[in-house]
Coordinates of C-alpha atoms in Angstrom, one line a residue:
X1 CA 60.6 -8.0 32.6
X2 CA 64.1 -9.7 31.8
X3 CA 67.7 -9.2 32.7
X4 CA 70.3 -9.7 30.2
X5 CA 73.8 -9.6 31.5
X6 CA 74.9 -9.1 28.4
X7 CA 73.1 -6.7 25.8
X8 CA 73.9 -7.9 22.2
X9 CA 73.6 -4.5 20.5
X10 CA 71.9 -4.3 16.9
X11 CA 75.4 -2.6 15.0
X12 CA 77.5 -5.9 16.2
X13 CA 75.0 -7.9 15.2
X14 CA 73.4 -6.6 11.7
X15 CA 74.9 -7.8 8.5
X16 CA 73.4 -7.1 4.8
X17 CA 71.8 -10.0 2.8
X18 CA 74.0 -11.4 0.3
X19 CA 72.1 -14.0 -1.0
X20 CA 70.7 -13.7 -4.6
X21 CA 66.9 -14.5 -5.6
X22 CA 66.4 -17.0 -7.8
X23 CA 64.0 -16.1 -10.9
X24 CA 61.3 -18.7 -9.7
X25 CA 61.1 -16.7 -6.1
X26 CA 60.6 -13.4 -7.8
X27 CA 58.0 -14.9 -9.8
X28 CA 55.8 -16.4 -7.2
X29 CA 55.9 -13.1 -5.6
X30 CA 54.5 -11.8 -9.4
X31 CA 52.3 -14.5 -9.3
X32 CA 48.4 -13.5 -10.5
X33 CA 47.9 -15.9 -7.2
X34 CA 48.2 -13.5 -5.1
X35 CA 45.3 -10.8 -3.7
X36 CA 46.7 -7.8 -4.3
X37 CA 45.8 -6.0 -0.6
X38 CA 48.7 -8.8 0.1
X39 CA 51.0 -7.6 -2.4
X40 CA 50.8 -3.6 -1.4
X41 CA 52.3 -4.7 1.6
X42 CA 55.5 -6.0 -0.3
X43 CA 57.0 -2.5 0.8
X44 CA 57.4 -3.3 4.3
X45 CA 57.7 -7.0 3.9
X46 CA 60.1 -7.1 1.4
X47 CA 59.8 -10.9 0.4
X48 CA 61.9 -11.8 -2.3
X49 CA 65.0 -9.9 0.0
X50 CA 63.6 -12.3 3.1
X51 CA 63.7 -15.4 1.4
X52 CA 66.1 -15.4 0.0
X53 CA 68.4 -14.2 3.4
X54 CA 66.7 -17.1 4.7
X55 CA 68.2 -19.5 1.4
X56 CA 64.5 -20.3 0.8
X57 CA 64.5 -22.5 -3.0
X58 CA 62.4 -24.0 -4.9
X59 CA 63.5 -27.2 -3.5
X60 CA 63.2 -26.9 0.0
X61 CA 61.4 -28.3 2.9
X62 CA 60.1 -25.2 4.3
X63 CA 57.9 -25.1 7.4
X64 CA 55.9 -21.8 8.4
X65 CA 54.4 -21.9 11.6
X66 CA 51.6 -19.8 12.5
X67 CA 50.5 -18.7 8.8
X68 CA 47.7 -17.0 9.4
X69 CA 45.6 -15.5 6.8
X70 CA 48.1 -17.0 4.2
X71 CA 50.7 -14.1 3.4
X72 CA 53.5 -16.2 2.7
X73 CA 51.3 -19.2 1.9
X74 CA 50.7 -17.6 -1.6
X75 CA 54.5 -17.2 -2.3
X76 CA 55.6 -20.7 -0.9
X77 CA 52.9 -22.6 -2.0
X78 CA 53.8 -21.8 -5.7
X79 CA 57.4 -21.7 -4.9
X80 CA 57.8 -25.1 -3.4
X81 CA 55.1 -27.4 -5.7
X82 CA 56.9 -28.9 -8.1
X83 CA 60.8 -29.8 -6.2
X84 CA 59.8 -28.6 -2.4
X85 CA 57.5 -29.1 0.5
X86 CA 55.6 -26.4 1.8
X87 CA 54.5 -27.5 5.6
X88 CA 51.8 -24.5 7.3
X89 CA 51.9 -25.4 10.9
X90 CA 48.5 -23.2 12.1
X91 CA 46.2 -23.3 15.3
X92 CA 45.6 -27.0 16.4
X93 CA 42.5 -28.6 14.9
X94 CA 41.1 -28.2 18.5
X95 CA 41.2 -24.3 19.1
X96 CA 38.4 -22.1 19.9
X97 CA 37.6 -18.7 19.6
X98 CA 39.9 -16.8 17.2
X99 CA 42.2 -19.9 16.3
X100 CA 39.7 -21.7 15.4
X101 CA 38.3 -19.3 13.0
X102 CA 41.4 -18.4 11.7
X103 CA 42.6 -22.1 11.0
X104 CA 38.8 -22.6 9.1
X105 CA 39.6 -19.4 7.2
X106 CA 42.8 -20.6 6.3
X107 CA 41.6 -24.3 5.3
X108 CA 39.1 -22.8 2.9
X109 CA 41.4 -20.5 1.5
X110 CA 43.8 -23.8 0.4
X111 CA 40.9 -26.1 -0.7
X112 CA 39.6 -23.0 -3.1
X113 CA 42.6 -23.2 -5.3
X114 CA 44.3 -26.1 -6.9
X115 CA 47.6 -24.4 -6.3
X116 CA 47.5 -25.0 -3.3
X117 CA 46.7 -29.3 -3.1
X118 CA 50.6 -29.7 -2.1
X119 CA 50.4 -27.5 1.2
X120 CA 50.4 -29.6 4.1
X121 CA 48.7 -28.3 6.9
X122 CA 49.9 -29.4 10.6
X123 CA 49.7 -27.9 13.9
X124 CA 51.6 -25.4 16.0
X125 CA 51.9 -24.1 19.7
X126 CA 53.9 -23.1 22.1
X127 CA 52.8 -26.2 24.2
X128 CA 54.4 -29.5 24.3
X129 CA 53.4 -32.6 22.7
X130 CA 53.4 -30.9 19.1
X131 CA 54.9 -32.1 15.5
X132 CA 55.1 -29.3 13.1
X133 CA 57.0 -31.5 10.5
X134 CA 58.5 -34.8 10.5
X135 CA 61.9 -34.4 12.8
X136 CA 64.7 -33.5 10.8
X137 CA 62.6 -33.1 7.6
X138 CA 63.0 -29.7 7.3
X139 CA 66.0 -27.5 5.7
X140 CA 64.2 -23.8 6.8
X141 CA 61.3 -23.5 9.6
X142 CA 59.8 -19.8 9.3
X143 CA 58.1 -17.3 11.9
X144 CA 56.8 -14.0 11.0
X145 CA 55.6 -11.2 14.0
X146 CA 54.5 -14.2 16.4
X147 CA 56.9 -14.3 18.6
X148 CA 55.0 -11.7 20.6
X149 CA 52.1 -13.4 20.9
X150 CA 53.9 -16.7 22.4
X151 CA 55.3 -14.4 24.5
X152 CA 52.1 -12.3 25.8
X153 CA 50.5 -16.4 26.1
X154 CA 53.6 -17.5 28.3
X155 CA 56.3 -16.2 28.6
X156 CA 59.8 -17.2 28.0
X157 CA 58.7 -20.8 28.5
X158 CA 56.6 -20.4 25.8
X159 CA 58.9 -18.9 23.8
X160 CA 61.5 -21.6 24.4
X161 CA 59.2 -24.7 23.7
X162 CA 58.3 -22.6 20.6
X163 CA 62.2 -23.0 19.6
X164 CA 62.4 -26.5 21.0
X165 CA 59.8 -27.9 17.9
X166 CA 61.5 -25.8 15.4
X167 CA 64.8 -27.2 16.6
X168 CA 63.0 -30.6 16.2
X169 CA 61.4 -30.1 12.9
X170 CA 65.1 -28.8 11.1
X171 CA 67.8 -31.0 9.6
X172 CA 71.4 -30.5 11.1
X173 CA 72.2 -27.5 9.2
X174 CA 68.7 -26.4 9.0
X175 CA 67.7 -22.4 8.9
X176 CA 65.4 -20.8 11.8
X177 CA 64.3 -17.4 10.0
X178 CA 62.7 -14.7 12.4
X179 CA 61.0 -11.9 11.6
X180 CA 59.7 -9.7 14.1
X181 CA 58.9 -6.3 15.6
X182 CA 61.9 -5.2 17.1
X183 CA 61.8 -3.4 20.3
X184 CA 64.6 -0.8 20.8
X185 CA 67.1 -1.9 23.3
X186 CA 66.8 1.3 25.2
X187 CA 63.4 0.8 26.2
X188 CA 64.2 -2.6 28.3
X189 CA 63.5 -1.0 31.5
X190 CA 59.7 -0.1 30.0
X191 CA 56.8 -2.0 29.9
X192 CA 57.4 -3.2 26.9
X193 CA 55.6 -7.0 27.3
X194 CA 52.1 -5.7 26.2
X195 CA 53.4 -3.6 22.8
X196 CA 53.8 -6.5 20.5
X197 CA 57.4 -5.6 20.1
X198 CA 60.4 -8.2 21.4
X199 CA 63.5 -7.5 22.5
X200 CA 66.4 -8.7 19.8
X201 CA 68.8 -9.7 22.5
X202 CA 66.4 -12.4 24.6
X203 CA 65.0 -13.9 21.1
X204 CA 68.6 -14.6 20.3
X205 CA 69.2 -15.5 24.0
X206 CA 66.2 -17.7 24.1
X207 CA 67.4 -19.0 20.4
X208 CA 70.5 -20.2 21.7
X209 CA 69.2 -21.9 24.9
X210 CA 67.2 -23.9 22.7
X211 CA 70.4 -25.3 20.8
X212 CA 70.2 -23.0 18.4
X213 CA 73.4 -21.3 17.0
X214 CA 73.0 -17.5 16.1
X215 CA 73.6 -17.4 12.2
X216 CA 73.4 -13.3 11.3
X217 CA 70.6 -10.6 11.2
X218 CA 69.9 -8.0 8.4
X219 CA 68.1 -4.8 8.0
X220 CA 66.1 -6.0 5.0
X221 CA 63.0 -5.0 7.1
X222 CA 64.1 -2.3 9.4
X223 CA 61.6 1.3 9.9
X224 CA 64.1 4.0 11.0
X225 CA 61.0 5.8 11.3
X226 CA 59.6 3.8 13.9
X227 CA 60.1 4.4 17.4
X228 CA 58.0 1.4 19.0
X229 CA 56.6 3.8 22.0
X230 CA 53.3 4.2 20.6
X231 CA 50.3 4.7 22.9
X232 CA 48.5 1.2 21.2
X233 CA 52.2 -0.3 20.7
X234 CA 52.8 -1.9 17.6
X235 CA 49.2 -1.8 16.5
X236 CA 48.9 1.9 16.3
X237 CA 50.8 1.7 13.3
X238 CA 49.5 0.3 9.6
X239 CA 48.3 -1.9 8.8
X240 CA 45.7 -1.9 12.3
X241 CA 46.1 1.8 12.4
X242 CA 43.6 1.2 15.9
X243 CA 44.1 4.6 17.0
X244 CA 41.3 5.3 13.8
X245 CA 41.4 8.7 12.3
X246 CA 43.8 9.7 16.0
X247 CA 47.0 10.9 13.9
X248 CA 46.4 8.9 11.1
X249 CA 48.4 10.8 8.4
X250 CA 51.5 10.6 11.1
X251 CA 51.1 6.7 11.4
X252 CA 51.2 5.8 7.7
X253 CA 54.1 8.5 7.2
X254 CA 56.2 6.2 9.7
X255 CA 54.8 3.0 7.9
X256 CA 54.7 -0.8 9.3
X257 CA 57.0 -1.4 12.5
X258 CA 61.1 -1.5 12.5
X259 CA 61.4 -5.7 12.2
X260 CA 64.4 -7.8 13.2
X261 CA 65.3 -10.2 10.7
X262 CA 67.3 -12.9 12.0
X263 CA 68.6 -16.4 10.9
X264 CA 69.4 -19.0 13.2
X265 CA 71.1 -22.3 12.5
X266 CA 70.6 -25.8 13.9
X267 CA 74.4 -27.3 14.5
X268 CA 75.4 -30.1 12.4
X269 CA 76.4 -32.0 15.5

């Protein structure tokens, strides 16, 4: 559990996106590339909105780290062929156990489809001693719903070293985007650190230590509906729905968790 001597409170900080999709964005989220139990989710992800908050184009250097199963890889792969560079920094080459299968899954996924020969594939964790892009290579460094983890491995060390490579990996100017389940600010005194939801005040905290400078935050993927005190935290809700047939009908009314969306910006100087 953390202290925060001073609580930055959602209203001051949320802001609406202003930034305006460009028509190659909204058509690698069209694109016939994509598997389609990916695109039903657009409704909670919302990712033309998100990329484009996060001044995502077609000719940027955009490094995602910890892809996964390849979400956004199907958007920014297309989106960043022919002007960009789309870095995925997933589990190191030497995990076991899940990351290891994950990173395999992902690697076979990429070498299935020739839209995908321009992804370069790197590494990513919350350790020292990692490159998840050139230094200064990249104009945006991404990080969907895995702060949590980072957190639940180590801790706010973890989560700073996290920051320090993305600090690395960005051009002065460069874009930190953050999406992730947001945990009310009223529940700090709970145990919270085992839900999967973060606090929005210590990522920005955290953020900032790093030598980050705190850009703005918008409700593009905000759930009203969700109250983040569930009794299997964030994954009682869809899509994990692990609570089975328990209340299912009340789960998928609330839908996908309330996510902060935050950009971050490394200074010029």
């Amino acid at each position: 559990m953390f202290r925060l001597s001073r609580i930055v409170t959602l209203t001051a900080l949320l802001v609406s996106a202003t930034a305006t999709a460009s028509p190659a964005l909204e058509q690698a989220v069209k694109s016939p590339l994509r598997t389609a139990e990916f695109s039903q989710r657009d409704q909670y992800r919302n990712p033309v909105a998100t990329l484009s908050f996060f001044e995502v184009t077609p000719q940027s250097t955009v490094v995602e780290v910890s892809p996964g199963a390849g979400w956004y890889t199907e958007i920014l792969a297309p989106l960043l062929a022919a002007e960009g560079q789309y870095y995925a920094a997933h589990f190191p080459a030497t995990a076991t156990g899940f990351g290891q299968r994950s990173r395999a899954a992902f690697l076979e996924k990429l070498a299935a489809n020739p839209a995908y020969s321009k992804v370069q594939v790197t590494e990513f964790a919350p350790t020292p001693g990692i490159s998840i892009a050139p230094a200064g290579s990249a104009d945006v460094v991404l990080t969907f719903r895995n702060l949590h983890n980072w957190y639940m491995a180590g801790g706010e060390e973890a989560m700073l070293t996290a920051f320090s490579h993305f600090y690395t990996a960005l051009k002065p100017g460069g874009v930190l985007g953050v999406v992730e389940h947001r945990l009310p600010e009223a529940q700090l005194e709970t145990d919270w650190t085992r839900t999967g939801y973060m606090p929005q005040s210590l990522t920005i905290k955290l953020a900032e230590q790093a030598g980050f400078v705190f850009d703005s935050s918008s409700d593009i993927n905000a759930n009203p509906k969700d109250t983040a005190d569930h009794p299997s935290g964030v994954w009682t809700l869809p899509p994990s729905l692990r609570l089975g047939e328990q209340d299912r009908e009340k789960y998928l009314a609330i839908g996908e968790s309330d996510r902060m969306t935050l950009k971050f910006r490394k200074p010029l100087n």
